[in-house]
PDB file of C-alpha atoms and ligand atoms in Angstrom:
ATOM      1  CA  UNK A 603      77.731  28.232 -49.482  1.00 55.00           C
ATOM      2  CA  UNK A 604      78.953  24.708 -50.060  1.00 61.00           C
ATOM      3  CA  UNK A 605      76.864  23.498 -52.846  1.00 56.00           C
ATOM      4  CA  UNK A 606      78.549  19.355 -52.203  1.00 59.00           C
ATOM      5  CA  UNK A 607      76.389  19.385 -48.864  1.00 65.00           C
ATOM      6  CA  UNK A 608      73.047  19.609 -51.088  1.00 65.00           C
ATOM      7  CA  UNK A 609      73.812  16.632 -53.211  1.00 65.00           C
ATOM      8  CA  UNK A 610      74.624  14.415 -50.064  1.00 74.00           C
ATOM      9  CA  UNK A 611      73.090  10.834 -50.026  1.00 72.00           C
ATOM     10  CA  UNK A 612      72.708   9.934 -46.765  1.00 80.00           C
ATOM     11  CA  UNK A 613      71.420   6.626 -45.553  1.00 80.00           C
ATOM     12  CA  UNK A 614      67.961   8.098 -44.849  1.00 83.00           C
ATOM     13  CA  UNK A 615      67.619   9.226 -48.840  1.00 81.00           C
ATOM     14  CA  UNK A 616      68.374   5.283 -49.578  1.00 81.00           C
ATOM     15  CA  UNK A 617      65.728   3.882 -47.965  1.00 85.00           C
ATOM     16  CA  UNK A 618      63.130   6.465 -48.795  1.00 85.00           C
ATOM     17  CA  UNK A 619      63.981   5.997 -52.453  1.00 84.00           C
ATOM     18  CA  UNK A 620      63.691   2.668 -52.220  1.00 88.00           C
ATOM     19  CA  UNK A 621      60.392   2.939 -50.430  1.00 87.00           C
ATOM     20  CA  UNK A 622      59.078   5.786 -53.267  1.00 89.00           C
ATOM     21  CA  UNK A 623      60.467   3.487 -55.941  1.00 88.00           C
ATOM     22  CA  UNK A 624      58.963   0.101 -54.221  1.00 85.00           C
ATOM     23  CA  UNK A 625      55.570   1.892 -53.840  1.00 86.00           C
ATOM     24  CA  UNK A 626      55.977   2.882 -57.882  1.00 84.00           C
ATOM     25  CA  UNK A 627      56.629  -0.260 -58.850  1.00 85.00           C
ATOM     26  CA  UNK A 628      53.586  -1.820 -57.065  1.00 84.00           C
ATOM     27  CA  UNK A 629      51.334   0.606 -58.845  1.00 82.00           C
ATOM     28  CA  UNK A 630      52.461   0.444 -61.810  1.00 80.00           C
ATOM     29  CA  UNK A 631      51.661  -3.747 -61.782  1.00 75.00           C
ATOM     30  CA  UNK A 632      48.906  -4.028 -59.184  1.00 74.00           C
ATOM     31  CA  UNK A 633      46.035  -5.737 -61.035  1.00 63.00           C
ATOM     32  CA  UNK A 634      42.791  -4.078 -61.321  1.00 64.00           C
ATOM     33  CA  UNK A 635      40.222  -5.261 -59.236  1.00 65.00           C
ATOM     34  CA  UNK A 636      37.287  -6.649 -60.914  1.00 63.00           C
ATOM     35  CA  UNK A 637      33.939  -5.166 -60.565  1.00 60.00           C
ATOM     36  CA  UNK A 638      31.210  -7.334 -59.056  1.00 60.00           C
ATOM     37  CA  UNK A 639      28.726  -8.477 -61.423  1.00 59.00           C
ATOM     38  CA  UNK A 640      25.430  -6.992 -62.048  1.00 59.00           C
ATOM     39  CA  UNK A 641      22.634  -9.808 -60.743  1.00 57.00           C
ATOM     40  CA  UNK A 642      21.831 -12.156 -63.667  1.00 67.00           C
ATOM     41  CA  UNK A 643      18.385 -11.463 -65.282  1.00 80.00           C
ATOM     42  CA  UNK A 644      16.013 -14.325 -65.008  1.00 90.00           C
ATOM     43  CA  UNK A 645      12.936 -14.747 -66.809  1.00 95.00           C
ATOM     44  CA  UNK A 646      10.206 -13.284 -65.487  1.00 97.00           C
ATOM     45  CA  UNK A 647       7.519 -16.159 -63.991  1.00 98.00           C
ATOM     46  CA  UNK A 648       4.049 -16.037 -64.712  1.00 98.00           C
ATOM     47  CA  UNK A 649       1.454 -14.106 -62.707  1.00 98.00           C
ATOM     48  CA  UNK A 650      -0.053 -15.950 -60.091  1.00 98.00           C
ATOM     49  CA  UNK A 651      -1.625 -15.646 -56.463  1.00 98.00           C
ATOM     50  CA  UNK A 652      -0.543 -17.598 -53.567  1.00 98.00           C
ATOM     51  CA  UNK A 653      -0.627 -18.606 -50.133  1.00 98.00           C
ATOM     52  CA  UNK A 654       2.860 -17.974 -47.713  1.00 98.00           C
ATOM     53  CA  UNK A 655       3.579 -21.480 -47.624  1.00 97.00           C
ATOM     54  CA  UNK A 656       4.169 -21.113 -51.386  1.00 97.00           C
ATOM     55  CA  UNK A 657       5.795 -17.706 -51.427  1.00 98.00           C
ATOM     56  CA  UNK A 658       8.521 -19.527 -49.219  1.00 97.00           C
ATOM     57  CA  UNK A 659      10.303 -21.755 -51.722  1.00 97.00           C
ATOM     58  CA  UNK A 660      11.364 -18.081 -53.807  1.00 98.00           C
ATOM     59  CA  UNK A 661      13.715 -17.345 -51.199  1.00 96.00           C
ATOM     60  CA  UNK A 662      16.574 -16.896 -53.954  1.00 95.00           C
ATOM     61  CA  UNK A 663      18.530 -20.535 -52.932  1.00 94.00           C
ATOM     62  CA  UNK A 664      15.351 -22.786 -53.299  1.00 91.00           C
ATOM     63  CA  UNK A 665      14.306 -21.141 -56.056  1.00 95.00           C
ATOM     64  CA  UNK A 666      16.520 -18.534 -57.926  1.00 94.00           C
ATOM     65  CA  UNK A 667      13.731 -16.042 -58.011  1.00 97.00           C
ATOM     66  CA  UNK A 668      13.415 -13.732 -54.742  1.00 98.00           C
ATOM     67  CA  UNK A 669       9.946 -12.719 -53.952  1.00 98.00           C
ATOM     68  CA  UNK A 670       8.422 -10.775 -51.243  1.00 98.00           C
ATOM     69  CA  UNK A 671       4.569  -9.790 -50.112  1.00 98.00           C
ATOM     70  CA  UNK A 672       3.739  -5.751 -49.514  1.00 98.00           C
ATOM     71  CA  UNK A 673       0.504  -4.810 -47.994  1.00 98.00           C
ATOM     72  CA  UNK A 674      -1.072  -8.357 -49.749  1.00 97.00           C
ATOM     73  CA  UNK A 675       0.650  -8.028 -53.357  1.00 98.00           C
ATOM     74  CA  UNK A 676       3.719 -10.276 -53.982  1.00 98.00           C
ATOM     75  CA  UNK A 677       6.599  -8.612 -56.171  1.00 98.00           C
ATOM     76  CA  UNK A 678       9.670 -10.346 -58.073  1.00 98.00           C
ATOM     77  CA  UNK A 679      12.647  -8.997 -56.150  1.00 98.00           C
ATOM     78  CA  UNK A 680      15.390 -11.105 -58.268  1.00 97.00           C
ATOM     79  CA  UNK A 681      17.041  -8.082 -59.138  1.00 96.00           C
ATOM     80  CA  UNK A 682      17.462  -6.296 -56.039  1.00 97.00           C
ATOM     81  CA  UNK A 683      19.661  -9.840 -55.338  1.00 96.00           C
ATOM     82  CA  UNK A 684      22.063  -7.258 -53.647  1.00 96.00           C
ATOM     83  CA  UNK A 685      19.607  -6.403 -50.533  1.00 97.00           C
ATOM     84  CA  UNK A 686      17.547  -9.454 -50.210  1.00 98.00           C
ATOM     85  CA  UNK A 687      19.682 -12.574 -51.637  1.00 96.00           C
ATOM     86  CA  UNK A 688      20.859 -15.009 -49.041  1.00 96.00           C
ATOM     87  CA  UNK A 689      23.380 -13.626 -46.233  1.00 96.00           C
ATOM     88  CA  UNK A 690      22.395 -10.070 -47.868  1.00 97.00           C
ATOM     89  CA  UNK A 691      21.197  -7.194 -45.051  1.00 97.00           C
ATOM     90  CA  UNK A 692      17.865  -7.783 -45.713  1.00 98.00           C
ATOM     91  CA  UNK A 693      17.780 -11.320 -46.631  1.00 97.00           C
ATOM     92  CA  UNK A 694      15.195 -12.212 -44.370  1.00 97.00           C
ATOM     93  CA  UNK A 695      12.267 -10.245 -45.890  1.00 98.00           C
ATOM     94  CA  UNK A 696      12.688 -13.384 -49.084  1.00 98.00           C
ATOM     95  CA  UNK A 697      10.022 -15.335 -49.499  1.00 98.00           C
ATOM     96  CA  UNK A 698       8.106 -14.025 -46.593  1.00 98.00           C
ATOM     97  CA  UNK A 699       4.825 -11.314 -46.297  1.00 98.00           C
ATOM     98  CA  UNK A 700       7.693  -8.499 -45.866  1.00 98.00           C
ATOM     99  CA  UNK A 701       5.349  -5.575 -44.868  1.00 98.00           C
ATOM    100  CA  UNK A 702       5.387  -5.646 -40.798  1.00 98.00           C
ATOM    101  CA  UNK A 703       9.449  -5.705 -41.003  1.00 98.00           C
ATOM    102  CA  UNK A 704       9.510  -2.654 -43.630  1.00 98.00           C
ATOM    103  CA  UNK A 705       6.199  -0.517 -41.684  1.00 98.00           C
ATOM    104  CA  UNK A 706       8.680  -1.008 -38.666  1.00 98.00           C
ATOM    105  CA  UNK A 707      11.904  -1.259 -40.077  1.00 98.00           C
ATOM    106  CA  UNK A 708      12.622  -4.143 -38.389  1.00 98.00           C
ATOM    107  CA  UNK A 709      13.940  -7.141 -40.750  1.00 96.00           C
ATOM    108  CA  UNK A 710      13.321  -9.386 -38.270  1.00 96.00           C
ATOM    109  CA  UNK A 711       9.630  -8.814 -37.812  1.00 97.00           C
ATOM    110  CA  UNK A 712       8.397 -11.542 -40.612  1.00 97.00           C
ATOM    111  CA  UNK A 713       6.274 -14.411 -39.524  1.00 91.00           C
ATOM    112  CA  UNK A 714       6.134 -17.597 -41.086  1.00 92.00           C
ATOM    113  CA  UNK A 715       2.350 -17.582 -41.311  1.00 93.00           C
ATOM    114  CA  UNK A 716      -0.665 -15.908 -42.092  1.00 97.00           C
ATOM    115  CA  UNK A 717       0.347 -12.139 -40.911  1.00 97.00           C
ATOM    116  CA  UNK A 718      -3.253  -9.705 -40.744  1.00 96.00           C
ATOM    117  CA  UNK A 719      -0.869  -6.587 -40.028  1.00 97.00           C
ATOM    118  CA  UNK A 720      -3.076  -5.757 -37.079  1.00 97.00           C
ATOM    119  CA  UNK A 721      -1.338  -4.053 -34.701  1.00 97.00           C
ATOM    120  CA  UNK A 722       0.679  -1.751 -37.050  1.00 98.00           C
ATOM    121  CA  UNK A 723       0.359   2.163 -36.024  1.00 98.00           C
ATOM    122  CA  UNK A 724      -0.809   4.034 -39.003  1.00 98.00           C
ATOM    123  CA  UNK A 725       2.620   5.690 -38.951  1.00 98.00           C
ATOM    124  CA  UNK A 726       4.335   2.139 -39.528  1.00 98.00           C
ATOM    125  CA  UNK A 727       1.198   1.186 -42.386  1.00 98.00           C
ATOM    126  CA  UNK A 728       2.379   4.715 -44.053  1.00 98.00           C
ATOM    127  CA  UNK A 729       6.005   3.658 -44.111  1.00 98.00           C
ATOM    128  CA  UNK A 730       5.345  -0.112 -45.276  1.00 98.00           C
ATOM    129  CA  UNK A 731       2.932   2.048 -48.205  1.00 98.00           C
ATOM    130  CA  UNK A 732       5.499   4.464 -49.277  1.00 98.00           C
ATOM    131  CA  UNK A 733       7.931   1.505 -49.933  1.00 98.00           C
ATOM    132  CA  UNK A 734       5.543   0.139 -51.764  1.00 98.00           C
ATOM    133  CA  UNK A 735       4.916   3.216 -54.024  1.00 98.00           C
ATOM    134  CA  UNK A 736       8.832   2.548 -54.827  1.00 98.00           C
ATOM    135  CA  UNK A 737       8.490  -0.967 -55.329  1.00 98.00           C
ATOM    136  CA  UNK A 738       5.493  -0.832 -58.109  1.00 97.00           C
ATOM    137  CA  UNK A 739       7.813   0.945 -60.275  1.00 98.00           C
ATOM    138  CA  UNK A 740      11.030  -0.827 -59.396  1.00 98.00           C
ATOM    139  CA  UNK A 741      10.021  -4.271 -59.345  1.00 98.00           C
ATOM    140  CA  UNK A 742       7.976  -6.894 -60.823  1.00 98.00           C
ATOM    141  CA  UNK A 743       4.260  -7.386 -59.776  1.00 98.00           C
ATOM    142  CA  UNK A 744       3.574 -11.438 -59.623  1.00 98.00           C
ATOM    143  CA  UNK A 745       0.305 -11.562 -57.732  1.00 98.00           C
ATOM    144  CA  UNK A 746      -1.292 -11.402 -54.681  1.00 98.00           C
ATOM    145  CA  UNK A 747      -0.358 -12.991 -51.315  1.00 98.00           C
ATOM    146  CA  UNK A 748      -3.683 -15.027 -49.777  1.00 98.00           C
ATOM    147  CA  UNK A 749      -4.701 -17.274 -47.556  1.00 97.00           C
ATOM    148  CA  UNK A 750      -4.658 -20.694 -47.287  1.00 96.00           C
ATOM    149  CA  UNK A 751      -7.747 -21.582 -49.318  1.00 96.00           C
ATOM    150  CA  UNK A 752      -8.726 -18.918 -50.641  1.00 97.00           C
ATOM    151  CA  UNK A 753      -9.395 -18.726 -54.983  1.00 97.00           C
ATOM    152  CA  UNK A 754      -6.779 -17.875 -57.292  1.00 98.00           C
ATOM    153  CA  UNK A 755      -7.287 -14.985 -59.496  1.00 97.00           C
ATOM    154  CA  UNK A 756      -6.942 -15.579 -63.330  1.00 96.00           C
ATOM    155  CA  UNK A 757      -4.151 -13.316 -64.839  1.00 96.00           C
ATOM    156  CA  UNK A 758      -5.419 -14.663 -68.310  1.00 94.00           C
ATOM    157  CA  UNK A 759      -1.712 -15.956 -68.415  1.00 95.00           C
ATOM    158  CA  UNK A 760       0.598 -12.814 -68.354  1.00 96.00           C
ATOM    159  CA  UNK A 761       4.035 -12.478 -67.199  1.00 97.00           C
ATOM    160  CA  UNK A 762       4.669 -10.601 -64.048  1.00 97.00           C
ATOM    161  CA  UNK A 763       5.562  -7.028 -64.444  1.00 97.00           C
ATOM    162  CA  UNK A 764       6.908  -3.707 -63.211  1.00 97.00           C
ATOM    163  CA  UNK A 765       3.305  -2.408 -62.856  1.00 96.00           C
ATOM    164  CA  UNK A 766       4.307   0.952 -61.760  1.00 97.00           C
ATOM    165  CA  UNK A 767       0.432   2.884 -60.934  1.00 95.00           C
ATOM    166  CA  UNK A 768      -1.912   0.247 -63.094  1.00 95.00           C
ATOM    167  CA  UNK A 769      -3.974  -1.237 -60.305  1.00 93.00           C
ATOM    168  CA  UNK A 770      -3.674  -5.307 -59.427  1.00 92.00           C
ATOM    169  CA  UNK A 771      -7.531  -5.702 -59.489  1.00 92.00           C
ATOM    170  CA  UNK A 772      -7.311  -3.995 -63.179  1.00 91.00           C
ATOM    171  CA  UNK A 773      -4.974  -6.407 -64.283  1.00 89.00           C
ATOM    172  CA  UNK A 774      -7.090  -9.267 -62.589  1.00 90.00           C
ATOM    173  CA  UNK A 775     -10.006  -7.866 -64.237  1.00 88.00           C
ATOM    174  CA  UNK A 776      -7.799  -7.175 -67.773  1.00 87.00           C
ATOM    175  CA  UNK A 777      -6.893 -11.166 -67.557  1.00 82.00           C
ATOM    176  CA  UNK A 778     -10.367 -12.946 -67.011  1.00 80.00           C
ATOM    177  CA  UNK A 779     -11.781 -10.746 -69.791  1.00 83.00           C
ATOM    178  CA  UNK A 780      -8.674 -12.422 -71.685  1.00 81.00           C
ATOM    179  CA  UNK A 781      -9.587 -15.766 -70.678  1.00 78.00           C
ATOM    180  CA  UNK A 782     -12.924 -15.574 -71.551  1.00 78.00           C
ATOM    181  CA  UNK A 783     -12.268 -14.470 -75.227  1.00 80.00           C
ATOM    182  CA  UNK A 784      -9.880 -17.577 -75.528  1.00 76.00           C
ATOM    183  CA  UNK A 785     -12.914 -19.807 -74.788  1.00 67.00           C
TER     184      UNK A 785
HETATM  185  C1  HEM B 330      21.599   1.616 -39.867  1.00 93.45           C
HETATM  186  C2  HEM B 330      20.514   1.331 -40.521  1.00 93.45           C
HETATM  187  C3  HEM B 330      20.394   1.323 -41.999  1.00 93.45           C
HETATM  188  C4  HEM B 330      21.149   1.903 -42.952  1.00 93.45           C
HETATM  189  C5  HEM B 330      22.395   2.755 -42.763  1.00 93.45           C
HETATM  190  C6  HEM B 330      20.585   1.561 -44.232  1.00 93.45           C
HETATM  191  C7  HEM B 330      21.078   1.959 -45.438  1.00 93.45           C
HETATM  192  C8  HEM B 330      20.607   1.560 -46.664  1.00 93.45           C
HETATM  193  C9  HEM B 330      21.198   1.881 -47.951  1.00 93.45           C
HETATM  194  C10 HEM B 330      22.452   2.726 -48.166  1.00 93.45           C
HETATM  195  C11 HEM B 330      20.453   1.291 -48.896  1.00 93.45           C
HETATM  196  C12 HEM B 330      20.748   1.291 -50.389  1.00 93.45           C
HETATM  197  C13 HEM B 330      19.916   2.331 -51.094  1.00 93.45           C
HETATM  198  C14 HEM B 330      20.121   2.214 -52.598  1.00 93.45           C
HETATM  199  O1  HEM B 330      21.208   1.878 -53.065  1.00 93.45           O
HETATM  200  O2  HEM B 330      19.146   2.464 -53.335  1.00 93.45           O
HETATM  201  C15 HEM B 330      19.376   0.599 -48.224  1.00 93.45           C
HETATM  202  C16 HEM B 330      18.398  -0.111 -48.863  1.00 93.45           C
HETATM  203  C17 HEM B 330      17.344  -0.687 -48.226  1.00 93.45           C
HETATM  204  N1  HEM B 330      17.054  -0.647 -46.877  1.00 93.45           N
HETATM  205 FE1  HEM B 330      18.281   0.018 -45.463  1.00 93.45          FE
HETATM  206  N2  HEM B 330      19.496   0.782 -44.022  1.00 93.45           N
HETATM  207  C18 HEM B 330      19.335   0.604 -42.685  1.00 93.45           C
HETATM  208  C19 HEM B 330      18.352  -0.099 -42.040  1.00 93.45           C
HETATM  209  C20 HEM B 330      17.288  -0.693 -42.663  1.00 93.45           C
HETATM  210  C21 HEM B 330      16.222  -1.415 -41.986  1.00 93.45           C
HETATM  211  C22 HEM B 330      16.103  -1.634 -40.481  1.00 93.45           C
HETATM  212  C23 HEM B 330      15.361  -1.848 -42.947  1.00 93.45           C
HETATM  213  C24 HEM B 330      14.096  -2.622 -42.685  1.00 93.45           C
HETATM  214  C25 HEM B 330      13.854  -3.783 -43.174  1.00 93.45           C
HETATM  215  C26 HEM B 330      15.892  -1.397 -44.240  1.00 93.45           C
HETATM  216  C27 HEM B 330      15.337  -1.647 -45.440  1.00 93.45           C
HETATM  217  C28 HEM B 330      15.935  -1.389 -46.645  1.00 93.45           C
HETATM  218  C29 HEM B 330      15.455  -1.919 -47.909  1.00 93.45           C
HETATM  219  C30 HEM B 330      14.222  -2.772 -48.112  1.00 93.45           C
HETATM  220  C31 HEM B 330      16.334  -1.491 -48.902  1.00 93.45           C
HETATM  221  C32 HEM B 330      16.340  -1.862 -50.361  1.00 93.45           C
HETATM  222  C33 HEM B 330      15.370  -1.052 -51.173  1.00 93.45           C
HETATM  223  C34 HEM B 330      15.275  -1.574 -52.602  1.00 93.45           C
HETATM  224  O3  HEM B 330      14.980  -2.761 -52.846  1.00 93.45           O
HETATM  225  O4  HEM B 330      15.428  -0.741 -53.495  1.00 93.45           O
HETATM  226  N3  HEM B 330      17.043  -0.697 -44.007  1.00 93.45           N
HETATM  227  N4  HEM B 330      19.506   0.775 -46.877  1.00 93.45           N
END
């Protein structure tokens, strides 16, 4: 056996070291790629009712807070700036009443007005329900969406919270009784 013929360098070998070695030398100095950065807390804003023409402006570029309405109760979304921040998948659902689009999961089904929900199956009012059962315990709870006239509950001045099963009429109830011991 001619042992020479297993030490040959042929033209081939060259350029596949140089490829091994090129490829070594690019991982040994390719810069790590930075992590995106986890959405900025912002304070939480104070509890409050209101109308959709008001729930518009927290649409995350008007105002830096994102808020939605589900099944009549409006929750802080800030932090899930990944889904519903502008240009974001479901970027739409800011600042509007976001329970036809999410009973139907369609993102495209929010109205800029007064929405009743009729004409939701009870299939599509279960769906829009179980992502609210999430959301109570994910996000914050702010208020309720109304309508255009209607009164303002009194949340006795609390911050919006992550509710999780405490009921919005107990907190309504928890902040007038608070309000009437500070007169
Ligand atoms: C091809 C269709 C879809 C796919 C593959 C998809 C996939 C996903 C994934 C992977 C997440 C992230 C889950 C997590 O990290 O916790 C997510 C979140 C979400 N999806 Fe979809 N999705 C789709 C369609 C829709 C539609 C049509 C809606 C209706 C509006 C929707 C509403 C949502 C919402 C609201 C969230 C965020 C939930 C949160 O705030 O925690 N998705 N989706």
């Amino acid at each position: 056996m001619d042992l020479s013929s297993w030490f040959e360098f042929t033209f081939y070998d060259a350029i596949f070291l140089v490829f091994v070695l090129g490829f070594f030398l690019y991982w040994l100095t390719r810069s790590e790629q930075p992590l995106p950065l986890p959405p900025k807390e912002v304070a939480p804003l104070t509890m409050t009712d209101m109308t959709c023409e008001e729930l518009r402006k927290y649409d995350g570029v008007k105002n830096e807070h994102i808020l939605f309405g589900l099944n009549g109760t409006i929750y802080d979304v800030t932090r899930g700036k990944n889904f519903y921040g502008p240009g974001k998948s479901y970027g739409s659902l800011a600042g509007h009443d976001a329970t036809r689009a999410l009973g139907t999961m369609d993102q495209n089904a929010v109205s800029e007005q007064w929405d009743d929900h009729t004409g939701l199956s009870a299939d599509e009012q279960e769906t829009a329900n179980e992502w609210e059962t999430q959301f109570k315990f994910k996000y914050l709870t702010v208020g309720r969406l109304i309508k255009d006239g209607s009164e303002k509950a009194d949340y006795g001045g609390r911050k919006s919270f992550v509710r999780g099963a405490e009921s919005l009429d107990s907190i309504i109830n928890a902040g007038a009784e608070d309000s009437k011991k500070d007169n």
